[in-house]
């Protein structure tokens, strides 16, 4: 790993900073959205009120003594952080713990009638069923007449941009980005990525999913293409074991997305059938490892998960949160090599990420300078830039 002394862990204690705004503004707003989305009872409303007070003005409190995952959270740092302000502990940790406490407040862990009811499901379903999703899926039809590599590139960019998937299908824009003074794609290792997944490949792709709804759909379409074209023999889709970060995908969200694809017209249904069949015969599986919702970087992953990553032909981490956990939620100098911050990883690894937080690595000095000159520091968090990065030159050992 590179020297971390120049890359402090991100906290939420600086007023005006992006992490501070998430803790002070976004989390209270999420509590109110969840409160209004379901006809919860008095007990749940009281628990939500307590969480709202604690996360804005109070301190981190331990889990109840009978919580099934209490020991796990203690191992993840709860004993160290309990009693401290939410703003004074690592931002990644406080965000993750907020969602754990939110689920407890609405009765997700039970026992009771609300056990297992996803408090974010209405938001996920609304996005998946939106007319914009139909428009994006319709773009698959003319894509079928293009060469395989063009289809692969389009689907890769669709996965990269998530619910801006239409950008990924605009093949006519090739070359335009490269000529822009501040390109939307600030790092592009796609050639290296494709070299690890050649046609007639038989390897295993592990894809660590990010969001549900319209962002999960292009991830599934990319997997369907890779399976259908023989670039991989098998795929493992890692999702969260319980609802997390509002829109992070769970197995139930995968099922919703597959149903959406199979029921759609045109080429989309064909992709859906490929995936449905692959689930049935084991070429596509879902996994929900407990560490996928840990408040820790993947450098701390347990041995069983490291072994799975080591056995994969390529592991792809999707989205901003997974990127933060992959490289470490630190204020790295943006020119810090991606290969160095992922040197611990036990096999080839790729990141497909739209920039929505301060963390970034692997940029050239020229790219960083152009971004800062054009946008100050807004480029880090605005979601208008993205990257495709691959660390494939190592077989990481735990440092």
mmCIF file of C-alpha atoms in Angstrom:
data_model
loop_
_atom_site.group_PDB
_atom_site.id
_atom_site.type_symbol
_atom_site.label_atom_id
_atom_site.label_comp_id
_atom_site.label_asym_id
_atom_site.label_seq_id
_atom_site.Cartn_x
_atom_site.Cartn_y
_atom_site.Cartn_z
ATOM 1 C CA UNK A 1 0.000 0.000 0.000
ATOM 2 C CA UNK A 2 1.184 3.576 -0.584
ATOM 3 C CA UNK A 3 2.011 5.877 2.329
ATOM 4 C CA UNK A 4 -1.283 6.658 4.066
ATOM 5 C CA UNK A 5 0.129 9.523 6.129
ATOM 6 C CA UNK A 6 -0.764 11.895 3.283
ATOM 7 C CA UNK A 7 -4.256 10.406 2.955
ATOM 8 C CA UNK A 8 -6.308 10.977 6.111
ATOM 9 C CA UNK A 9 -9.431 8.925 6.739
ATOM 10 C CA UNK A 10 -12.508 10.957 5.774
ATOM 11 C CA UNK A 11 -14.607 12.199 8.663
ATOM 12 C CA UNK A 12 -17.841 14.182 8.674
ATOM 13 C CA UNK A 13 -16.760 16.820 11.155
ATOM 14 C CA UNK A 14 -16.015 19.695 8.772
ATOM 15 C CA UNK A 15 -19.053 21.971 8.221
ATOM 16 C CA UNK A 16 -19.596 22.626 4.544
ATOM 17 C CA UNK A 17 -17.917 19.408 3.472
ATOM 18 C CA UNK A 18 -19.743 16.759 1.475
ATOM 19 C CA UNK A 19 -19.572 14.115 4.269
ATOM 20 C CA UNK A 20 -20.899 16.630 6.796
ATOM 21 C CA UNK A 21 -23.863 17.421 4.530
ATOM 22 C CA UNK A 22 -24.697 13.723 4.229
ATOM 23 C CA UNK A 23 -24.778 13.267 7.999
ATOM 24 C CA UNK A 24 -26.482 16.574 8.817
ATOM 25 C CA UNK A 25 -28.935 16.829 5.929
ATOM 26 C CA UNK A 26 -29.272 13.644 3.879
ATOM 27 C CA UNK A 27 -29.732 11.225 6.766
ATOM 28 C CA UNK A 28 -32.531 13.260 8.414
ATOM 29 C CA UNK A 29 -34.218 13.556 5.014
ATOM 30 C CA UNK A 30 -33.988 9.774 4.537
ATOM 31 C CA UNK A 31 -35.617 9.214 7.926
ATOM 32 C CA UNK A 32 -38.548 11.403 6.905
ATOM 33 C CA UNK A 33 -38.874 9.754 3.491
ATOM 34 C CA UNK A 34 -38.972 6.296 5.069
ATOM 35 C CA UNK A 35 -41.441 7.500 7.690
ATOM 36 C CA UNK A 36 -43.823 8.709 4.988
ATOM 37 C CA UNK A 37 -43.428 5.703 2.696
ATOM 38 C CA UNK A 38 -45.130 3.207 5.025
ATOM 39 C CA UNK A 39 -48.015 3.304 7.524
ATOM 40 C CA UNK A 40 -45.748 2.555 10.459
ATOM 41 C CA UNK A 41 -47.125 2.379 13.990
ATOM 42 C CA UNK A 42 -46.405 4.544 17.033
ATOM 43 C CA UNK A 43 -43.479 2.412 18.161
ATOM 44 C CA UNK A 44 -41.701 2.808 14.857
ATOM 45 C CA UNK A 45 -42.374 6.552 14.726
ATOM 46 C CA UNK A 46 -40.924 6.918 18.212
ATOM 47 C CA UNK A 47 -37.836 4.894 17.230
ATOM 48 C CA UNK A 48 -37.373 7.047 14.118
ATOM 49 C CA UNK A 49 -37.641 10.193 16.249
ATOM 50 C CA UNK A 50 -34.943 8.851 18.562
ATOM 51 C CA UNK A 51 -32.666 8.005 15.641
ATOM 52 C CA UNK A 52 -33.183 11.458 14.146
ATOM 53 C CA UNK A 53 -32.209 13.093 17.435
ATOM 54 C CA UNK A 54 -29.220 10.810 17.969
ATOM 55 C CA UNK A 55 -27.690 11.160 14.517
ATOM 56 C CA UNK A 56 -27.986 14.972 14.418
ATOM 57 C CA UNK A 57 -27.391 16.049 18.014
ATOM 58 C CA UNK A 58 -26.516 12.966 20.009
ATOM 59 C CA UNK A 59 -23.930 10.201 20.061
ATOM 60 C CA UNK A 60 -23.498 6.711 18.654
ATOM 61 C CA UNK A 61 -25.272 4.200 20.844
ATOM 62 C CA UNK A 62 -24.562 0.455 21.072
ATOM 63 C CA UNK A 63 -26.913 -2.135 19.639
ATOM 64 C CA UNK A 64 -29.441 -3.854 21.903
ATOM 65 C CA UNK A 65 -28.059 -6.780 23.831
ATOM 66 C CA UNK A 66 -30.247 -9.241 21.913
ATOM 67 C CA UNK A 67 -29.255 -7.998 18.432
ATOM 68 C CA UNK A 68 -28.148 -10.987 16.362
ATOM 69 C CA UNK A 69 -25.290 -9.047 14.788
ATOM 70 C CA UNK A 70 -24.119 -7.268 17.943
ATOM 71 C CA UNK A 71 -20.851 -9.202 18.176
ATOM 72 C CA UNK A 72 -20.174 -8.619 14.492
ATOM 73 C CA UNK A 73 -20.570 -4.849 14.883
ATOM 74 C CA UNK A 74 -18.385 -4.915 17.984
ATOM 75 C CA UNK A 75 -15.697 -6.571 15.875
ATOM 76 C CA UNK A 76 -16.251 -3.828 13.277
ATOM 77 C CA UNK A 77 -15.514 -1.051 15.769
ATOM 78 C CA UNK A 78 -18.709 -0.375 17.722
ATOM 79 C CA UNK A 79 -17.008 -0.568 21.116
ATOM 80 C CA UNK A 80 -14.484 2.035 19.984
ATOM 81 C CA UNK A 81 -17.015 4.472 18.530
ATOM 82 C CA UNK A 82 -19.979 4.168 20.929
ATOM 83 C CA UNK A 83 -20.481 7.375 22.895
ATOM 84 C CA UNK A 84 -18.839 9.551 20.234
ATOM 85 C CA UNK A 85 -20.497 12.002 17.863
ATOM 86 C CA UNK A 86 -21.565 10.593 14.512
ATOM 87 C CA UNK A 87 -19.508 13.385 12.957
ATOM 88 C CA UNK A 88 -16.235 12.456 14.699
ATOM 89 C CA UNK A 89 -15.791 8.859 13.513
ATOM 90 C CA UNK A 90 -14.867 7.651 10.020
ATOM 91 C CA UNK A 91 -17.582 8.739 7.613
ATOM 92 C CA UNK A 92 -17.839 5.284 6.034
ATOM 93 C CA UNK A 93 -18.474 3.806 9.476
ATOM 94 C CA UNK A 94 -21.083 6.349 10.559
ATOM 95 C CA UNK A 95 -22.981 6.037 7.264
ATOM 96 C CA UNK A 96 -23.119 2.263 7.501
ATOM 97 C CA UNK A 97 -24.193 2.275 11.132
ATOM 98 C CA UNK A 98 -26.926 4.792 10.356
ATOM 99 C CA UNK A 99 -28.571 2.320 7.968
ATOM 100 C CA UNK A 100 -28.231 -0.496 10.481
ATOM 101 C CA UNK A 101 -30.024 1.594 13.097
ATOM 102 C CA UNK A 102 -32.668 2.749 10.615
ATOM 103 C CA UNK A 103 -33.615 -0.844 9.832
ATOM 104 C CA UNK A 104 -33.874 -1.588 13.527
ATOM 105 C CA UNK A 105 -36.127 1.437 14.047
ATOM 106 C CA UNK A 106 -38.685 0.279 11.476
ATOM 107 C CA UNK A 107 -38.775 -3.295 12.777
ATOM 108 C CA UNK A 108 -36.868 -4.908 9.913
ATOM 109 C CA UNK A 109 -35.063 -7.365 12.184
ATOM 110 C CA UNK A 110 -38.239 -8.314 14.034
ATOM 111 C CA UNK A 111 -39.834 -10.151 15.562
ATOM 112 C CA UNK A 112 -43.122 -8.733 14.365
ATOM 113 C CA UNK A 113 -45.224 -8.073 11.315
ATOM 114 C CA UNK A 114 -42.685 -5.657 9.773
ATOM 115 C CA UNK A 115 -39.807 -8.114 9.907
ATOM 116 C CA UNK A 116 -38.030 -8.266 6.552
ATOM 117 C CA UNK A 117 -40.016 -5.416 4.963
ATOM 118 C CA UNK A 118 -37.568 -3.311 2.929
ATOM 119 C CA UNK A 119 -38.173 0.343 3.901
ATOM 120 C CA UNK A 120 -36.629 1.487 0.614
ATOM 121 C CA UNK A 121 -38.648 -0.779 -1.671
ATOM 122 C CA UNK A 122 -41.146 1.895 -2.837
ATOM 123 C CA UNK A 123 -38.282 4.072 -4.101
ATOM 124 C CA UNK A 124 -36.597 1.162 -5.856
ATOM 125 C CA UNK A 125 -39.782 -0.012 -7.543
ATOM 126 C CA UNK A 126 -40.735 3.475 -8.691
ATOM 127 C CA UNK A 127 -37.395 3.878 -10.436
ATOM 128 C CA UNK A 128 -37.470 0.414 -11.992
ATOM 129 C CA UNK A 129 -40.991 0.983 -13.338
ATOM 130 C CA UNK A 130 -40.343 4.521 -14.603
ATOM 131 C CA UNK A 131 -40.928 5.304 -18.301
ATOM 132 C CA UNK A 132 -37.261 6.276 -18.594
ATOM 133 C CA UNK A 133 -36.350 2.643 -18.011
ATOM 134 C CA UNK A 134 -38.413 1.646 -21.059
ATOM 135 C CA UNK A 135 -36.573 4.248 -23.145
ATOM 136 C CA UNK A 136 -33.185 2.978 -22.048
ATOM 137 C CA UNK A 137 -34.120 -0.650 -22.705
ATOM 138 C CA UNK A 138 -35.458 0.235 -26.158
ATOM 139 C CA UNK A 139 -31.930 1.361 -27.057
ATOM 140 C CA UNK A 140 -30.892 -2.303 -26.963
ATOM 141 C CA UNK A 141 -32.791 -3.096 -30.165
ATOM 142 C CA UNK A 142 -30.634 -1.192 -32.700
ATOM 143 C CA UNK A 143 -27.541 -2.314 -30.801
ATOM 144 C CA UNK A 144 -28.099 -5.928 -31.869
ATOM 145 C CA UNK A 145 -26.846 -5.261 -35.403
ATOM 146 C CA UNK A 146 -23.500 -3.909 -34.243
ATOM 147 C CA UNK A 147 -20.269 -5.935 -33.910
ATOM 148 C CA UNK A 148 -19.741 -7.746 -30.628
ATOM 149 C CA UNK A 149 -17.084 -5.386 -29.349
ATOM 150 C CA UNK A 150 -19.284 -2.344 -29.946
ATOM 151 C CA UNK A 151 -22.136 -4.018 -28.097
ATOM 152 C CA UNK A 152 -19.783 -4.934 -25.266
ATOM 153 C CA UNK A 153 -18.472 -1.369 -25.014
ATOM 154 C CA UNK A 154 -21.987 0.069 -25.019
ATOM 155 C CA UNK A 155 -23.129 -2.270 -22.271
ATOM 156 C CA UNK A 156 -19.986 -1.600 -20.243
ATOM 157 C CA UNK A 157 -20.670 2.129 -20.395
ATOM 158 C CA UNK A 158 -24.325 1.534 -19.586
ATOM 159 C CA UNK A 159 -23.226 -0.292 -16.440
ATOM 160 C CA UNK A 160 -20.711 2.439 -15.638
ATOM 161 C CA UNK A 161 -23.189 5.304 -15.831
ATOM 162 C CA UNK A 162 -26.074 3.490 -14.160
ATOM 163 C CA UNK A 163 -29.293 5.395 -14.560
ATOM 164 C CA UNK A 164 -27.636 7.578 -17.176
ATOM 165 C CA UNK A 165 -27.398 4.409 -19.222
ATOM 166 C CA UNK A 166 -28.486 6.188 -22.372
ATOM 167 C CA UNK A 167 -25.006 7.702 -22.509
ATOM 168 C CA UNK A 168 -23.585 4.229 -22.843
ATOM 169 C CA UNK A 169 -25.577 3.461 -25.947
ATOM 170 C CA UNK A 170 -24.554 6.582 -27.874
ATOM 171 C CA UNK A 171 -21.973 4.883 -30.033
ATOM 172 C CA UNK A 172 -21.806 7.898 -32.314
ATOM 173 C CA UNK A 173 -20.078 9.839 -29.540
ATOM 174 C CA UNK A 174 -16.878 7.791 -29.817
ATOM 175 C CA UNK A 175 -13.885 10.082 -29.792
ATOM 176 C CA UNK A 176 -15.820 13.143 -28.707
ATOM 177 C CA UNK A 177 -14.960 12.639 -25.047
ATOM 178 C CA UNK A 178 -11.268 12.356 -25.733
ATOM 179 C CA UNK A 179 -11.281 15.747 -27.428
ATOM 180 C CA UNK A 180 -13.077 17.513 -24.576
ATOM 181 C CA UNK A 181 -10.932 19.662 -22.272
ATOM 182 C CA UNK A 182 -12.403 17.886 -19.247
ATOM 183 C CA UNK A 183 -13.609 14.458 -20.376
ATOM 184 C CA UNK A 184 -16.542 12.790 -18.681
ATOM 185 C CA UNK A 185 -14.400 9.640 -18.397
ATOM 186 C CA UNK A 186 -11.411 10.693 -16.295
ATOM 187 C CA UNK A 187 -9.688 7.288 -16.461
ATOM 188 C CA UNK A 188 -10.328 4.504 -18.949
ATOM 189 C CA UNK A 189 -8.723 1.071 -18.597
ATOM 190 C CA UNK A 190 -11.388 -0.646 -20.668
ATOM 191 C CA UNK A 191 -8.845 -2.200 -23.042
ATOM 192 C CA UNK A 192 -7.185 -3.912 -20.096
ATOM 193 C CA UNK A 193 -10.560 -5.027 -18.795
ATOM 194 C CA UNK A 194 -11.482 -6.643 -22.114
ATOM 195 C CA UNK A 195 -8.076 -8.332 -22.309
ATOM 196 C CA UNK A 196 -8.983 -10.154 -19.096
ATOM 197 C CA UNK A 197 -12.324 -11.285 -20.563
ATOM 198 C CA UNK A 198 -11.486 -12.431 -24.102
ATOM 199 C CA UNK A 199 -14.055 -14.019 -26.435
ATOM 200 C CA UNK A 200 -14.320 -17.764 -25.902
ATOM 201 C CA UNK A 201 -13.373 -17.278 -22.280
ATOM 202 C CA UNK A 202 -14.414 -19.785 -19.622
ATOM 203 C CA UNK A 203 -13.550 -17.854 -16.491
ATOM 204 C CA UNK A 204 -15.605 -16.489 -13.622
ATOM 205 C CA UNK A 205 -16.663 -12.865 -13.298
ATOM 206 C CA UNK A 206 -17.481 -11.585 -9.826
ATOM 207 C CA UNK A 207 -19.515 -8.376 -9.955
ATOM 208 C CA UNK A 208 -20.019 -6.546 -6.661
ATOM 209 C CA UNK A 209 -23.262 -4.696 -7.322
ATOM 210 C CA UNK A 210 -24.148 -1.191 -6.229
ATOM 211 C CA UNK A 211 -27.669 0.174 -6.628
ATOM 212 C CA UNK A 212 -30.951 -1.555 -7.448
ATOM 213 C CA UNK A 213 -33.526 -0.407 -9.998
ATOM 214 C CA UNK A 214 -32.318 1.291 -13.156
ATOM 215 C CA UNK A 215 -28.689 0.939 -12.101
ATOM 216 C CA UNK A 216 -28.850 -2.808 -11.531
ATOM 217 C CA UNK A 217 -30.520 -3.403 -14.902
ATOM 218 C CA UNK A 218 -27.468 -2.423 -17.013
ATOM 219 C CA UNK A 219 -25.247 -4.525 -14.729
ATOM 220 C CA UNK A 220 -27.428 -7.528 -15.511
ATOM 221 C CA UNK A 221 -27.420 -6.704 -19.228
ATOM 222 C CA UNK A 222 -23.620 -6.634 -19.212
ATOM 223 C CA UNK A 223 -23.502 -10.027 -17.494
ATOM 224 C CA UNK A 224 -26.020 -11.425 -19.986
ATOM 225 C CA UNK A 225 -23.866 -10.278 -22.910
ATOM 226 C CA UNK A 226 -20.675 -11.739 -21.441
ATOM 227 C CA UNK A 227 -22.390 -15.083 -20.845
ATOM 228 C CA UNK A 228 -24.118 -15.186 -24.247
ATOM 229 C CA UNK A 229 -20.928 -14.281 -26.138
ATOM 230 C CA UNK A 230 -18.762 -16.734 -24.226
ATOM 231 C CA UNK A 231 -16.506 -14.112 -22.672
ATOM 232 C CA UNK A 232 -17.134 -15.766 -19.298
ATOM 233 C CA UNK A 233 -18.381 -19.173 -18.272
ATOM 234 C CA UNK A 234 -19.894 -18.109 -14.995
ATOM 235 C CA UNK A 235 -20.845 -14.960 -13.064
ATOM 236 C CA UNK A 236 -21.357 -14.312 -9.368
ATOM 237 C CA UNK A 237 -23.378 -11.215 -8.469
ATOM 238 C CA UNK A 238 -22.666 -9.946 -4.956
ATOM 239 C CA UNK A 239 -25.548 -8.042 -3.388
ATOM 240 C CA UNK A 240 -26.327 -6.834 0.123
ATOM 241 C CA UNK A 241 -27.774 -9.250 2.715
ATOM 242 C CA UNK A 242 -30.216 -6.563 3.846
ATOM 243 C CA UNK A 243 -31.415 -3.136 2.625
ATOM 244 C CA UNK A 244 -28.583 -0.617 2.767
ATOM 245 C CA UNK A 245 -27.741 2.924 1.631
ATOM 246 C CA UNK A 246 -31.333 3.442 0.393
ATOM 247 C CA UNK A 247 -30.901 1.853 -3.016
ATOM 248 C CA UNK A 248 -28.216 -0.839 -2.692
ATOM 249 C CA UNK A 249 -29.293 -4.066 -4.353
ATOM 250 C CA UNK A 250 -30.512 -7.128 -2.478
ATOM 251 C CA UNK A 251 -31.527 -10.510 -3.875
ATOM 252 C CA UNK A 252 -35.159 -9.353 -3.963
ATOM 253 C CA UNK A 253 -34.087 -6.418 -6.140
ATOM 254 C CA UNK A 254 -32.299 -8.801 -8.513
ATOM 255 C CA UNK A 255 -35.515 -10.790 -8.875
ATOM 256 C CA UNK A 256 -37.503 -7.600 -9.566
ATOM 257 C CA UNK A 257 -35.004 -6.538 -12.226
ATOM 258 C CA UNK A 258 -35.000 -9.955 -13.909
ATOM 259 C CA UNK A 259 -38.787 -9.962 -14.059
ATOM 260 C CA UNK A 260 -38.665 -6.485 -15.568
ATOM 261 C CA UNK A 261 -36.280 -7.657 -18.293
ATOM 262 C CA UNK A 262 -38.125 -10.857 -19.152
ATOM 263 C CA UNK A 263 -41.442 -8.990 -19.469
ATOM 264 C CA UNK A 264 -40.005 -6.251 -21.689
ATOM 265 C CA UNK A 265 -40.376 -6.200 -25.485
ATOM 266 C CA UNK A 266 -37.664 -6.617 -28.086
ATOM 267 C CA UNK A 267 -34.044 -7.500 -27.430
ATOM 268 C CA UNK A 268 -34.411 -6.865 -23.709
ATOM 269 C CA UNK A 269 -36.502 -9.991 -23.203
ATOM 270 C CA UNK A 270 -33.779 -12.045 -24.888
ATOM 271 C CA UNK A 271 -31.224 -10.769 -22.394
ATOM 272 C CA UNK A 272 -33.688 -11.524 -19.614
ATOM 273 C CA UNK A 273 -34.114 -15.114 -20.772
ATOM 274 C CA UNK A 274 -30.341 -15.592 -20.929
ATOM 275 C CA UNK A 275 -30.106 -14.487 -17.300
ATOM 276 C CA UNK A 276 -33.126 -16.487 -16.139
ATOM 277 C CA UNK A 277 -31.707 -19.649 -17.726
ATOM 278 C CA UNK A 278 -28.252 -18.943 -16.323
ATOM 279 C CA UNK A 279 -29.709 -18.648 -12.830
ATOM 280 C CA UNK A 280 -31.449 -21.986 -13.283
ATOM 281 C CA UNK A 281 -28.361 -23.870 -14.453
ATOM 282 C CA UNK A 282 -25.904 -22.219 -12.070
ATOM 283 C CA UNK A 283 -23.919 -20.078 -14.506
ATOM 284 C CA UNK A 284 -25.240 -17.008 -12.692
ATOM 285 C CA UNK A 285 -25.481 -17.015 -8.921
ATOM 286 C CA UNK A 286 -26.094 -14.352 -6.296
ATOM 287 C CA UNK A 287 -24.122 -13.986 -3.086
ATOM 288 C CA UNK A 288 -24.803 -11.867 -0.011
ATOM 289 C CA UNK A 289 -21.703 -12.026 2.166
ATOM 290 C CA UNK A 290 -22.037 -10.318 5.590
ATOM 291 C CA UNK A 291 -18.913 -8.257 4.860
ATOM 292 C CA UNK A 292 -20.627 -6.602 1.900
ATOM 293 C CA UNK A 293 -22.380 -4.272 4.360
ATOM 294 C CA UNK A 294 -19.454 -3.864 6.738
ATOM 295 C CA UNK A 295 -18.310 -0.306 7.565
ATOM 296 C CA UNK A 296 -14.771 -1.233 6.573
ATOM 297 C CA UNK A 297 -12.521 -1.245 3.492
ATOM 298 C CA UNK A 298 -12.106 -4.434 1.473
ATOM 299 C CA UNK A 299 -8.484 -4.605 2.624
ATOM 300 C CA UNK A 300 -10.039 -5.976 5.852
ATOM 301 C CA UNK A 301 -12.115 -8.632 4.061
ATOM 302 C CA UNK A 302 -12.256 -12.053 5.763
ATOM 303 C CA UNK A 303 -10.361 -14.995 4.356
ATOM 304 C CA UNK A 304 -13.350 -16.759 2.794
ATOM 305 C CA UNK A 305 -14.243 -13.685 0.749
ATOM 306 C CA UNK A 306 -10.614 -13.119 -0.231
ATOM 307 C CA UNK A 307 -10.489 -16.725 -1.444
ATOM 308 C CA UNK A 308 -13.525 -16.133 -3.669
ATOM 309 C CA UNK A 309 -11.982 -12.997 -5.154
ATOM 310 C CA UNK A 310 -8.676 -14.846 -5.666
ATOM 311 C CA UNK A 311 -10.393 -17.581 -7.663
ATOM 312 C CA UNK A 312 -12.179 -15.154 -10.011
ATOM 313 C CA UNK A 313 -10.909 -14.244 -13.461
ATOM 314 C CA UNK A 314 -11.913 -10.669 -12.679
ATOM 315 C CA UNK A 315 -13.741 -8.959 -9.828
ATOM 316 C CA UNK A 316 -15.627 -5.796 -10.778
ATOM 317 C CA UNK A 317 -16.657 -3.302 -8.100
ATOM 318 C CA UNK A 318 -19.597 -1.155 -9.159
ATOM 319 C CA UNK A 319 -20.407 2.317 -7.909
ATOM 320 C CA UNK A 320 -19.152 4.957 -5.543
ATOM 321 C CA UNK A 321 -19.537 3.236 -2.169
ATOM 322 C CA UNK A 322 -17.771 0.097 -3.376
ATOM 323 C CA UNK A 323 -14.965 2.263 -4.752
ATOM 324 C CA UNK A 324 -14.539 3.925 -1.367
ATOM 325 C CA UNK A 325 -14.286 0.512 0.250
ATOM 326 C CA UNK A 326 -11.972 -0.849 -2.448
ATOM 327 C CA UNK A 327 -9.318 1.884 -2.284
ATOM 328 C CA UNK A 328 -9.982 3.036 1.289
ATOM 329 C CA UNK A 329 -12.177 5.983 2.254
ATOM 330 C CA UNK A 330 -9.277 8.427 2.438
ATOM 331 C CA UNK A 331 -8.313 11.738 0.909
ATOM 332 C CA UNK A 332 -5.747 10.229 -1.423
ATOM 333 C CA UNK A 333 -3.841 12.560 -3.710
ATOM 334 C CA UNK A 334 -5.781 11.946 -6.974
ATOM 335 C CA UNK A 335 -2.576 10.899 -8.779
ATOM 336 C CA UNK A 336 -1.997 8.006 -6.324
ATOM 337 C CA UNK A 337 -1.807 4.925 -8.609
ATOM 338 C CA UNK A 338 -4.895 2.717 -8.516
ATOM 339 C CA UNK A 339 -2.596 -0.304 -8.752
ATOM 340 C CA UNK A 340 -0.929 0.700 -5.494
ATOM 341 C CA UNK A 341 -4.066 1.249 -3.434
ATOM 342 C CA UNK A 342 -5.460 -2.099 -4.611
ATOM 343 C CA UNK A 343 -2.184 -4.015 -4.279
ATOM 344 C CA UNK A 344 -3.662 -5.959 -1.343
ATOM 345 C CA UNK A 345 -6.390 -7.422 -3.562
ATOM 346 C CA UNK A 346 -5.942 -11.164 -4.217
ATOM 347 C CA UNK A 347 -6.612 -11.079 -7.974
ATOM 348 C CA UNK A 348 -7.406 -8.878 -10.970
ATOM 349 C CA UNK A 349 -9.844 -6.144 -9.960
ATOM 350 C CA UNK A 350 -11.748 -3.433 -11.817
ATOM 351 C CA UNK A 351 -13.786 -0.430 -10.717
ATOM 352 C CA UNK A 352 -16.719 1.030 -12.655
ATOM 353 C CA UNK A 353 -17.611 4.176 -10.807
ATOM 354 C CA UNK A 354 -19.385 7.488 -11.261
ATOM 355 C CA UNK A 355 -17.706 10.090 -9.035
ATOM 356 C CA UNK A 356 -20.057 11.022 -6.190
ATOM 357 C CA UNK A 357 -17.687 11.477 -3.235
ATOM 358 C CA UNK A 358 -14.273 12.973 -2.536
ATOM 359 C CA UNK A 359 -12.242 9.790 -2.919
ATOM 360 C CA UNK A 360 -10.377 9.281 -6.187
ATOM 361 C CA UNK A 361 -7.126 7.656 -7.290
ATOM 362 C CA UNK A 362 -5.353 6.834 -10.533
ATOM 363 C CA UNK A 363 -5.694 10.163 -12.348
ATOM 364 C CA UNK A 364 -2.934 11.738 -14.394
ATOM 365 C CA UNK A 365 -1.679 15.117 -13.197
ATOM 366 C CA UNK A 366 -2.930 16.697 -16.427
ATOM 367 C CA UNK A 367 -6.446 15.340 -15.896
ATOM 368 C CA UNK A 368 -6.560 16.482 -12.284
ATOM 369 C CA UNK A 369 -5.322 19.953 -13.220
ATOM 370 C CA UNK A 370 -7.905 20.283 -15.987
ATOM 371 C CA UNK A 371 -10.719 19.214 -13.668
ATOM 372 C CA UNK A 372 -9.703 21.634 -10.932
ATOM 373 C CA UNK A 373 -9.270 24.504 -13.394
ATOM 374 C CA UNK A 374 -12.722 23.918 -14.858
ATOM 375 C CA UNK A 375 -14.733 23.001 -11.771
ATOM 376 C CA UNK A 376 -12.770 23.580 -8.578
ATOM 377 C CA UNK A 377 -13.459 20.479 -6.465
ATOM 378 C CA UNK A 378 -17.064 19.967 -7.639
ATOM 379 C CA UNK A 379 -15.936 17.282 -10.095
ATOM 380 C CA UNK A 380 -15.357 14.902 -7.201
ATOM 381 C CA UNK A 381 -18.973 14.729 -6.030
ATOM 382 C CA UNK A 382 -21.270 15.869 -8.841
ATOM 383 C CA UNK A 383 -21.746 12.552 -10.653
ATOM 384 C CA UNK A 384 -20.762 14.151 -13.976
ATOM 385 C CA UNK A 385 -17.492 12.237 -14.302
ATOM 386 C CA UNK A 386 -16.712 8.547 -14.188
ATOM 387 C CA UNK A 387 -13.837 6.089 -14.409
ATOM 388 C CA UNK A 388 -12.980 2.573 -15.502
ATOM 389 C CA UNK A 389 -9.904 1.365 -13.649
ATOM 390 C CA UNK A 390 -8.203 -2.026 -13.598
ATOM 391 C CA UNK A 391 -5.568 -3.349 -11.234
ATOM 392 C CA UNK A 392 -4.386 -6.516 -12.901
ATOM 393 C CA UNK A 393 -0.613 -6.501 -12.481
ATOM 394 C CA UNK A 394 -0.587 -8.127 -9.072
ATOM 395 C CA UNK A 395 -1.908 -11.064 -7.120
ATOM 396 C CA UNK A 396 -2.249 -9.097 -3.936
ATOM 397 C CA UNK A 397 -0.932 -10.313 -0.646
ATOM 398 C CA UNK A 398 -2.184 -8.931 2.633
ATOM 399 C CA UNK A 399 0.141 -6.062 3.519
#
